[in-house]
Amino acid sequence: MRYISKPNRVSPFLPFCKPSIERLDNLATPPNRQGGTCKSGLWCWLYQGSHLEVIDCQNGNCISSWKWRKKDQPATIVGVDEFSSHNSNMLVMAISTATTGFLHVDSGLICLYNPVVSRVVKMIELPFTPTFISTMTTDGGPTATPVNFGNAIRLFFGAVAIGANDGSVYILDMAIDDQSIACDEDIPRCTQVIEAGSAVDYAVLRSTARKYRTHLCLRLGAKFQEKGKFFYYYSDFKQHRSFTKKEAKVTCLKYIPQINCIVVGLKFGGIQFYNLKNYSLMHSVNIFLDDQICGIPVTHFAYQEPEDDPKPFCYLWAATGASLNDSANCSSSAIIKMYQLKFEHREKLPQNFSYSGFESCWPRFTHILSGNCFAPSNSDDDNSDNRLISCFALERPIRSIDGDNVDSTLVAFIWESYGTSDASPVCYIGIFNINVWYHMHLPSYLNLSCVDKNVACAFFAFTNMTEVAHSAIADNILVANIDGRKVTHYQPSCGIASEQTLWPWSLSFDTLFVMDTGLIKAESLGVQFEALATLTADGPPALKNPLQTFQAFGMAGILPAGIDTKAADAAEQRLAILTTCLEEGSISFISSCIRTWANIDYSNYGCSLRLLLEWSWLLVNKYKKSLDELCEPIFNGRALKIDDSTYKTLCKYSGRFRYLAVIFRGLIEYSDNTTEQGVAELESKLQATIFINEWLDVLLWFMRQSILPEAAEEIATSDTSLICFPTRANFAEYYEARRQLLYGEQGELNKYGTGLMIDGIISLLGSSVDKIWGSEAGGYSVYPPPSLHALLNLYFMESPDVKIKHSIIYYALLDLGDKYDSLKDVASEFSASFNLGRGLSKLLRGFWLLDRHYFNPAVKTLQNPMIDVEVADWQNERILRTLLQHHRHRLCLQYYRSVQLRIKNKRLVLEILIANGLITEAFSLQKSSDQKIFYYILEECNKYGQLAKISEIINTEEDIATFTKWLEKGSSPSKAELLVDFYVQRGRYPEALAAMERLTSIALDTPGYDMDRVRAINTAINGIKQAIPDIHQKLLSIKPSLTSTEKIAKSCTPLSVD
């Protein structure tokens, strides 16, 4: 049985709004309703007799309605086409107003209709009866495109091609540049017909036409009209046949800009090509040698181009058969024939190719459209009535190194067929891929050799749309539309396309069917996604006997590489199906397997959660090994450009690891019967999978920013366009920054020396950083890392929150932005891509500024109200100590004031206050019973030269005793001097004299001390002694007995002191 796909989903019948249907049904004209759609398929139109309805395809509501108002002059709409100009979507209508009977008069109208205002904005009278209309261009003038028009059409502003009932073709100037005078249906304009090739000045004619409010109309093929007959010349332009007007009317025409021609289809089956450069007949197809199409009207044309054809060949499809309104009088056959057009030259234009120098035209492929899609063209077995509904190229915009192009390699055919024994119609969509047709060696018709072992045709794919035809059995399908811009081709997950995935049956597309009274939309997935959708619908029971699904996947060409489709047993087939579902993103099916197998025992069929666990972990290891091989050139330091295929493959691996993490989470969720050790194993495997996925996501982001591939410093030095991080200068800068924090100005070790802010962040990851940033990796176990590779390897480490790793990356990107102007905003982009948040980003930027010694901007940034994340205690303390260490006391106090309620380190607070001279505030924080804190205050006051201030504020006996005791400790002259001063201020003269003697002794033992200062203090003390009362002096004269040590010291006093 040959394969014909079906739509994945068919929408319910959407009826048009009731007023629109009633207006059309109440017409007195015969029911020959016709329709069309705009290119995007967003709106459509229906016309019958002299009435037009424009419908919104999203909801079936009426957008606009129009009716011919002159009852004394009968009119019939014979054609409608889209005419979009100046961002306005309009329609151009061809209307026949010809009279019948004895006084027959040929006449017609062209109307430019604006659906937005439901009004004809331009009406032009014709001296002939139109039968078909097609828009050529909606701009104009000498500078308009295309530039290869002849002199006449290049002067037109908006041009439409019109077919007449006598076989002639007219090109009408719509004159959209002239908006000065209205010319609606009440005031139509006249037409001035010019014979193509006339020796006239077209510029003068158009200027005159504008002056007298007429429109120029260029007539092609006038010489083929003679004595009321139409003469059809063969391709040699020597022989000809004659036809009556009725036989020769134009039934179809199409403007093809690539070959600069208008192709005309005639009622008797003739096909003519008119060159628009010189307005001559370029070619006529000799239909009389082909009995299949001779005498059958031409109904549709479609242009097609192969991709990368070395020769200047292009192709034209011509369809012959019955139209909807005259099917009773025409043959029931519908035939499509592809003609090969050969030219001398092909030129690349901005959006397409241009062909010139026509040489030949030959039929290359023929197919009969019937109820049997695979019927050969010479088959006589089919007796059904067939009608081609629509035929068009699926033009898709593509980008390449040569610029923007339009892909015209696909053509779609939609037809319906009525059997003789069954009145129910069948409907099909056929999509022809000319590239694959080339690969199949250009067969001339569909035969058994074109159908491979998968019972499908490689270049012609068919979709059965009979469900659509049966959804509205009372309606005719007027027109069908597929928006080529939304057609997508299946992309294999492995990055390597199999033969089947290049066929047109791999296309996903949506089809809009416009019927007499409503709309139907159908969604087609392509054979690959159709097979996956079928498996998802069947659910886990499909894996009991996986052969049918396995064969469907094999036919679609989506099985994993290396699978032997003939020798695989049931177990291998299940694993292949599961792998395909994972790689194609059908994770919902695997999730349903987890839920089902957790509750229902499928172990007899080889299906269990253990199977999924082992299979998933096997894929994790397999994919990780492949990743290592793919990423080797990214991190080898050579900065070699990575091709797009490698990048796309890495993107697909990212998705796979994400799906694998979903699987492990599902297994954990349904692990009720699993031991604690088993759950721990699952969680460990989940964590490893998440780490790989996080690493890969950041790697891809670095590649998008052109930070990777990595460049060694030696290579980056010679090529300034390359990014190198870190450099030797980075190591030197951070080494100096750490040295300043650890050592004081005199080189002494700082008692409270801290590391950089980045060091604190990295310490949250634990000691395992040494393994990836240590000496073995060429680093120093601290920031900066030895390489970008080592930087990204942070994601393989355990951490309580992935934002810790993101923070380190963000910090490194700030360094990169500081060095490279092109990466100035890269840190902000990273923050947005990985959801760091504005608050955390601001905080990290403040840390970076602080580590770089930009102290004022750092504090300003750290105090930004946008920082909505909680700053850890260690971070606040490190900020304050860093500012203290660099003697930024005022900034330190400023930051402390903003966070003082969160600082729990009392000693740090005291140091900040003392460093800023706020001794009273610092002393107020001391608890009366906490002698250690008091001693600490004294030490810090001594450090910052604030002891004199504290001597002024203490007042309790306990504090005085502690203070004097502390001053008496050690042999510091400054302390001894302060003690003397303290006793004097407090009026404790005996203690002052004793302290003076101690000061004298310490000063003598201290080299370099200023003895003049000691003498001055001694003189002051003696003066005070003389001024005090006698009783006090008597007390002062009583000296305590000296110890032996003091005696020795006294006896050793040098004479120089005196």
Coordinates of N, CA and C in Angstrom, one line a residue, residues 62 91 198 208 212 255 429 484 562 593 609 632 652 687 780 876 940 1010:
C62 N -17.6 39.5 8.5 CA -17.5 40.2 7.3 C -16.7 41.5 7.5
L91 N -8.2 45.4 -3.2 CA -8.5 44.4 -4.2 C -8.8 45.1 -5.6
S198 N 4.0 50.0 -31.0 CA 3.8 51.2 -31.7 C 4.9 52.2 -31.5
T208 N -0.3 63.1 -21.3 CA -1.5 63.6 -21.9 C -2.7 62.8 -21.2
Y212 N -5.9 64.5 -19.3 CA -7.3 64.3 -19.7 C -8.0 63.2 -18.9
Y255 N 1.8 36.8 -14.4 CA 3.1 37.6 -14.6 C 4.2 36.9 -13.8
I429 N -3.9 17.1 -1.3 CA -2.9 18.1 -1.5 C -1.6 17.4 -2.0
G484 N 3.3 30.1 2.2 CA 4.7 29.5 2.0 C 5.7 30.0 3.1
G562 N 23.0 4.1 13.2 CA 23.6 2.9 13.6 C 22.6 1.8 13.9
C593 N 5.1 7.2 30.0 CA 5.6 5.9 30.3 C 6.0 5.8 31.7
L609 N 10.6 0.9 35.0 CA 11.3 2.2 35.3 C 12.8 1.9 35.3
E632 N 36.4 20.3 21.9 CA 37.9 20.3 21.9 C 38.4 21.5 21.1
K652 N 21.2 21.3 20.1 CA 20.3 20.2 20.2 C 20.7 19.3 21.4
Q687 N 21.5 15.6 39.3 CA 22.4 16.7 39.5 C 23.4 16.8 38.5
Y780 N 46.1 29.5 40.1 CA 46.6 29.6 41.5 C 45.5 29.4 42.5
N876 N 29.0 42.2 53.9 CA 29.0 43.5 54.5 C 30.3 43.8 55.2
E940 N 42.2 50.1 69.7 CA 41.8 50.8 68.4 C 42.1 52.3 68.5
D1010 N 62.4 61.9 72.2 CA 62.7 63.3 72.4 C 62.7 63.6 73.9

